[in-house]
Coordinates of C-alpha atoms in Angstrom, one line a residue:
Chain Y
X1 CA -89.7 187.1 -15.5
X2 CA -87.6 188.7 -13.1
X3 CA -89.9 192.2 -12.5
X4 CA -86.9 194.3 -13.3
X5 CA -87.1 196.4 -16.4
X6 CA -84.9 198.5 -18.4
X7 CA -85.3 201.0 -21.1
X8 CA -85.0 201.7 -24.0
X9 CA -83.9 197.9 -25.3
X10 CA -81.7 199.5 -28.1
X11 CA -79.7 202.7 -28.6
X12 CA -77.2 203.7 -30.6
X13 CA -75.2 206.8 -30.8
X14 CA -72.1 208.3 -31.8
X15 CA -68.6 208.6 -30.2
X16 CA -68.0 212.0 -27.7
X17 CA -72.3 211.8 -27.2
X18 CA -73.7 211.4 -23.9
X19 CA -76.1 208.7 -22.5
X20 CA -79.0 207.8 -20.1
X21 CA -80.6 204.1 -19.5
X22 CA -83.0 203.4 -17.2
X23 CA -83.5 200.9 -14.8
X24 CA -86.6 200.0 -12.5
X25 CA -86.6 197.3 -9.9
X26 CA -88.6 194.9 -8.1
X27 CA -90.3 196.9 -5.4
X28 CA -88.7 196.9 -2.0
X29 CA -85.4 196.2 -3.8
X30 CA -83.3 199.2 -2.1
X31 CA -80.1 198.1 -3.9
X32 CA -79.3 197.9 -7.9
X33 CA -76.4 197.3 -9.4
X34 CA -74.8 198.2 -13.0
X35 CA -73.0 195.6 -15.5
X36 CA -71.4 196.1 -18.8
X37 CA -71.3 193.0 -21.0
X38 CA -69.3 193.2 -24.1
X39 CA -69.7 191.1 -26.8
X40 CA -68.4 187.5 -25.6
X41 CA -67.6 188.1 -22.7
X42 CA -69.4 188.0 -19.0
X43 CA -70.7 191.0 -17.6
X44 CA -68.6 193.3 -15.9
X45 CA -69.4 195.0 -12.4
X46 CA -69.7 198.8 -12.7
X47 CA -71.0 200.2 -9.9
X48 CA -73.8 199.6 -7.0
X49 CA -75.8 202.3 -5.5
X50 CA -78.0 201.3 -2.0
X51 CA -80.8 203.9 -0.7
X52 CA -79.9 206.3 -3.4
X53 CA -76.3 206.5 -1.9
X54 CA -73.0 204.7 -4.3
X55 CA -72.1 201.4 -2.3
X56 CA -69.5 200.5 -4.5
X57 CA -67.9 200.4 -8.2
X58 CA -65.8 198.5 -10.6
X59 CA -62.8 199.4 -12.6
X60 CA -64.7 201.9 -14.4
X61 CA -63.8 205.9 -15.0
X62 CA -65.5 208.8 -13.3
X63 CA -67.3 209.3 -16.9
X64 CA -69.9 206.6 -16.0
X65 CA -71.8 207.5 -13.1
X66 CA -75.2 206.4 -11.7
X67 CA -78.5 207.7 -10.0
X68 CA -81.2 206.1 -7.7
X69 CA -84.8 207.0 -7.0
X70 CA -87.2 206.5 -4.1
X71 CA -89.7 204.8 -6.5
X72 CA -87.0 201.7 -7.0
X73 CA -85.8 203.0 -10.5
X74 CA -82.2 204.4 -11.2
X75 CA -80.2 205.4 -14.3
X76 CA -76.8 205.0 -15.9
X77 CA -75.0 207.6 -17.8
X78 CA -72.5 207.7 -20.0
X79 CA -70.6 210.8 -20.6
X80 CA -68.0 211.6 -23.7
X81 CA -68.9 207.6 -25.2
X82 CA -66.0 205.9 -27.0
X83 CA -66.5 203.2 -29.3
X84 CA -65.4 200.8 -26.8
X85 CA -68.4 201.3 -24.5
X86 CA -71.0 199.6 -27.1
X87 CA -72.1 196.7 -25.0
X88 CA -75.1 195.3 -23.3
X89 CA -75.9 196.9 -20.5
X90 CA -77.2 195.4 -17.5
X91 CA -79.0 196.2 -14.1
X92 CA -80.0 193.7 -11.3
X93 CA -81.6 194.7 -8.4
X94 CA -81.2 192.8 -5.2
X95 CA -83.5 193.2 -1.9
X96 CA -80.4 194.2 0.3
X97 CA -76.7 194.1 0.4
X98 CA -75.5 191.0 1.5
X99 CA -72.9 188.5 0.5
X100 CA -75.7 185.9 -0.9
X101 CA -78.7 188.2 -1.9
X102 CA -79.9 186.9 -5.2
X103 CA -79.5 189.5 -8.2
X104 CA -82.3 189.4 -10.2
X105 CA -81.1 190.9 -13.8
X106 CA -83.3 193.2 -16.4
X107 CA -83.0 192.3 -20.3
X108 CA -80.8 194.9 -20.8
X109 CA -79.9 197.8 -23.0
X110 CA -78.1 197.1 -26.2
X111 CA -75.9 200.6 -26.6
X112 CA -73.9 200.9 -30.2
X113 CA -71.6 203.4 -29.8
X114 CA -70.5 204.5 -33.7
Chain V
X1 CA -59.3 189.3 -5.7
X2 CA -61.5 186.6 -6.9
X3 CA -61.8 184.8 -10.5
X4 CA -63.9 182.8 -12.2
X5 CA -62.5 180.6 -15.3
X6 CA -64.9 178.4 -17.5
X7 CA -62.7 176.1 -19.3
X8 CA -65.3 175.5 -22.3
X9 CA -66.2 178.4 -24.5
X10 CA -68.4 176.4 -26.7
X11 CA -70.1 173.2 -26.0
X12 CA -72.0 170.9 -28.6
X13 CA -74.1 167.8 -27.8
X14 CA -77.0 166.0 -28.8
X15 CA -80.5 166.2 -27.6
X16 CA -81.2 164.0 -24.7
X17 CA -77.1 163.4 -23.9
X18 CA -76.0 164.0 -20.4
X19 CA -73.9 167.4 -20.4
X20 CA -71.2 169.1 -17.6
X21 CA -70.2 172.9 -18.3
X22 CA -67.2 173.4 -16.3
X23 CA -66.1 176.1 -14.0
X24 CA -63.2 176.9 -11.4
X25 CA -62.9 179.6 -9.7
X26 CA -59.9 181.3 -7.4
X27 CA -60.3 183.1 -3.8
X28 CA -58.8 183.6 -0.8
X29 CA -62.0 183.8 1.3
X30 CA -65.3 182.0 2.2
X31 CA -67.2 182.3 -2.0
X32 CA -70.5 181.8 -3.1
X33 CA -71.1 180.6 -6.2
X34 CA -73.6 180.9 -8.8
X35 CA -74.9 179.7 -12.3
X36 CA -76.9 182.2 -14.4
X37 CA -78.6 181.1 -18.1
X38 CA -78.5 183.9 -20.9
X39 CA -80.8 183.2 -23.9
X40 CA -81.0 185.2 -27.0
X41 CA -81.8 189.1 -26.2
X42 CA -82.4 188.6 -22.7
X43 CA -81.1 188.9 -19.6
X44 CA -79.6 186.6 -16.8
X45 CA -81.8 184.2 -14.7
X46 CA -80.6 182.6 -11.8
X47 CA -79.9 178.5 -12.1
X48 CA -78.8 177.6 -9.1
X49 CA -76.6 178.8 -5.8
X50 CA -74.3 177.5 -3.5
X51 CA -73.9 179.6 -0.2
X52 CA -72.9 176.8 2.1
X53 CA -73.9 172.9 3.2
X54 CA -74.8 170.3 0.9
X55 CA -72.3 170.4 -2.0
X56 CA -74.9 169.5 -4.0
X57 CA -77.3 172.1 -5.2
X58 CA -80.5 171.4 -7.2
X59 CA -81.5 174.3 -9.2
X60 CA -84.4 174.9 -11.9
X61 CA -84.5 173.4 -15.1
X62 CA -83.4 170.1 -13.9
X63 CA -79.9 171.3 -13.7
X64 CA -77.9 170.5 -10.7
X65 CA -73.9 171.6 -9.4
X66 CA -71.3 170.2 -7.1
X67 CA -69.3 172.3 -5.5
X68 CA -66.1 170.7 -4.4
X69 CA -63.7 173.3 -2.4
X70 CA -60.2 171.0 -2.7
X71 CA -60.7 171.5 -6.9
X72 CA -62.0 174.8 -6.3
X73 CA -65.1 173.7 -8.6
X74 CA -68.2 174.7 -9.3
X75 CA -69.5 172.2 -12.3
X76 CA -72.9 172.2 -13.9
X77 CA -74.4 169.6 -14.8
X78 CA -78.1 168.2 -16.5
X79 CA -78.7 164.2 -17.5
X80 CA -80.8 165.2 -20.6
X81 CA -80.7 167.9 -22.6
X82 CA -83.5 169.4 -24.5
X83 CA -83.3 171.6 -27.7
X84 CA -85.1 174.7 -25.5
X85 CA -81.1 174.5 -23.0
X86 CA -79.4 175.8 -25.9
X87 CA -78.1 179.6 -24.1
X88 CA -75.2 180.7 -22.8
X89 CA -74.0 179.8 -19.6
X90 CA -72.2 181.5 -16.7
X91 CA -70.8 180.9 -13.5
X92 CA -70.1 183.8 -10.9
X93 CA -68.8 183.8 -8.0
X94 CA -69.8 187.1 -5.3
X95 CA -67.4 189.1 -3.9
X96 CA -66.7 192.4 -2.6
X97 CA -65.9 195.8 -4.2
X98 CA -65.9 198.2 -1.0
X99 CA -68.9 197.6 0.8
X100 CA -71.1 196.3 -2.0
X101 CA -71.4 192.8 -3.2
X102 CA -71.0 192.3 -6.7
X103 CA -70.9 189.1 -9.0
X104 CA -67.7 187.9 -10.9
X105 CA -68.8 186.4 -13.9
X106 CA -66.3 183.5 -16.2
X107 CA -66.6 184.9 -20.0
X108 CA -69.4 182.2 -20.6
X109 CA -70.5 178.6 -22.3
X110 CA -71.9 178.2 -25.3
X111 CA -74.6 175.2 -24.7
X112 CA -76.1 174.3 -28.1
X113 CA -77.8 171.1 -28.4
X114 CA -78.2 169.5 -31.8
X115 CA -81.7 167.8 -32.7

């Protein structure tokens, strides 16, 4: 049990549609952070934001972008899906920024883009 | 740039064998290395970490890792498996991407252990 929880656990929706998941974090974690984990394969860094503010992204277009709250929960959205953005998707929120802060990772959110 | 390889996508063995899932990774700076467990439907938990000293880091589960910098491995290891190991496995190593820190992951090990 990590204390870092993500909504809704499954979604599926169709190609061109646009997408939110939410993320909240253990509180007093200032910084999350995004992965995509296609089948198989490890997860993928998409982006990191740190007191609301983008700290850093991945080799991922402009189409997925990211918010941050005061209340340590954020969201990731999705704009104009494609089929090949059906994944798990997966936030981890950290307590700062630095080079050996442990992520601790949510469940995820299975999206099925059809 | 930094990479992580796991040389075994999928690795068998019997309840209460001794098992090492292997990992190497590339970089051209100081890494720090970690081991995350996925079961089914869930999300990541952290094993172990190595961020400097002992090469050899205990971690929970009774799973331990040796880091050895000439090989540029990271190699996870337990004495005895139990049924409840079976997940998959993945090594990471933490890098940069601007100013934020993210995790590399390898594309995983398959632990299943047979009864």
């Amino acid at each position: 049990e990590t204390g870092v929880t993500q909504s809704p656990t499954h979604l599926i929706k169709t190609r061109g549609q646009q997408v939110t998941l939410r993320c909240s974090s253990q509180s007093g974690h200032n910084t999350v952070s995004w992965y995509q984990q296609a089948l198989g394969q490890g997860p993928q860094f998409i982006f990191q934001y740190y007191r609301e503010e983008e700290n850093g992204r991945g080799n991922f277009p402009p189409r997925f972008s990211g918010l941050q709250f005061p209340n340590y929960s954020s969201e990731l959205n999705v704009n104009a899906l494609e089929l090949d953005d059906s994944a798990l998707y997966l936030c981890a929120s950290t307590l700062g920024t630095g080079i050996t802060d442990t992520q601790y990772f949510g469940p995820g959110t299975r999206l099925t883009v059809l | 740039a930094q990479s992580v390889t796991q040389l075994d996508s999928q690795v068998p063995v019997f309840e209460e064998a001794p098992v090492e899932l292997r990992c190497n990774y590339s970089s051209s700076v100081s890494v720090y290395l970690f081991w995350y467990v996925q079961y089914p439907n869930q999300g990541l938990q952290l094993l172990l970490k190595y961020l400097s000293g002992s090469t050899l880091v205990k971690g929970i589960n009774g799973f331990e890792a040796e880091f050895n910098k000439s090989q540029t491995s990271f190699h996870l290891r337990k004495p005895s498996v139990h049924i409840s190991d079976t997940a998959e496995y993945f090594c990471a190593v933490s890098s940069s991407s601007g100013s934020a820190r993210q995790l590399t992951f390898g594309s995983g090990t398959q632990l299943t252990v047979l009864p």
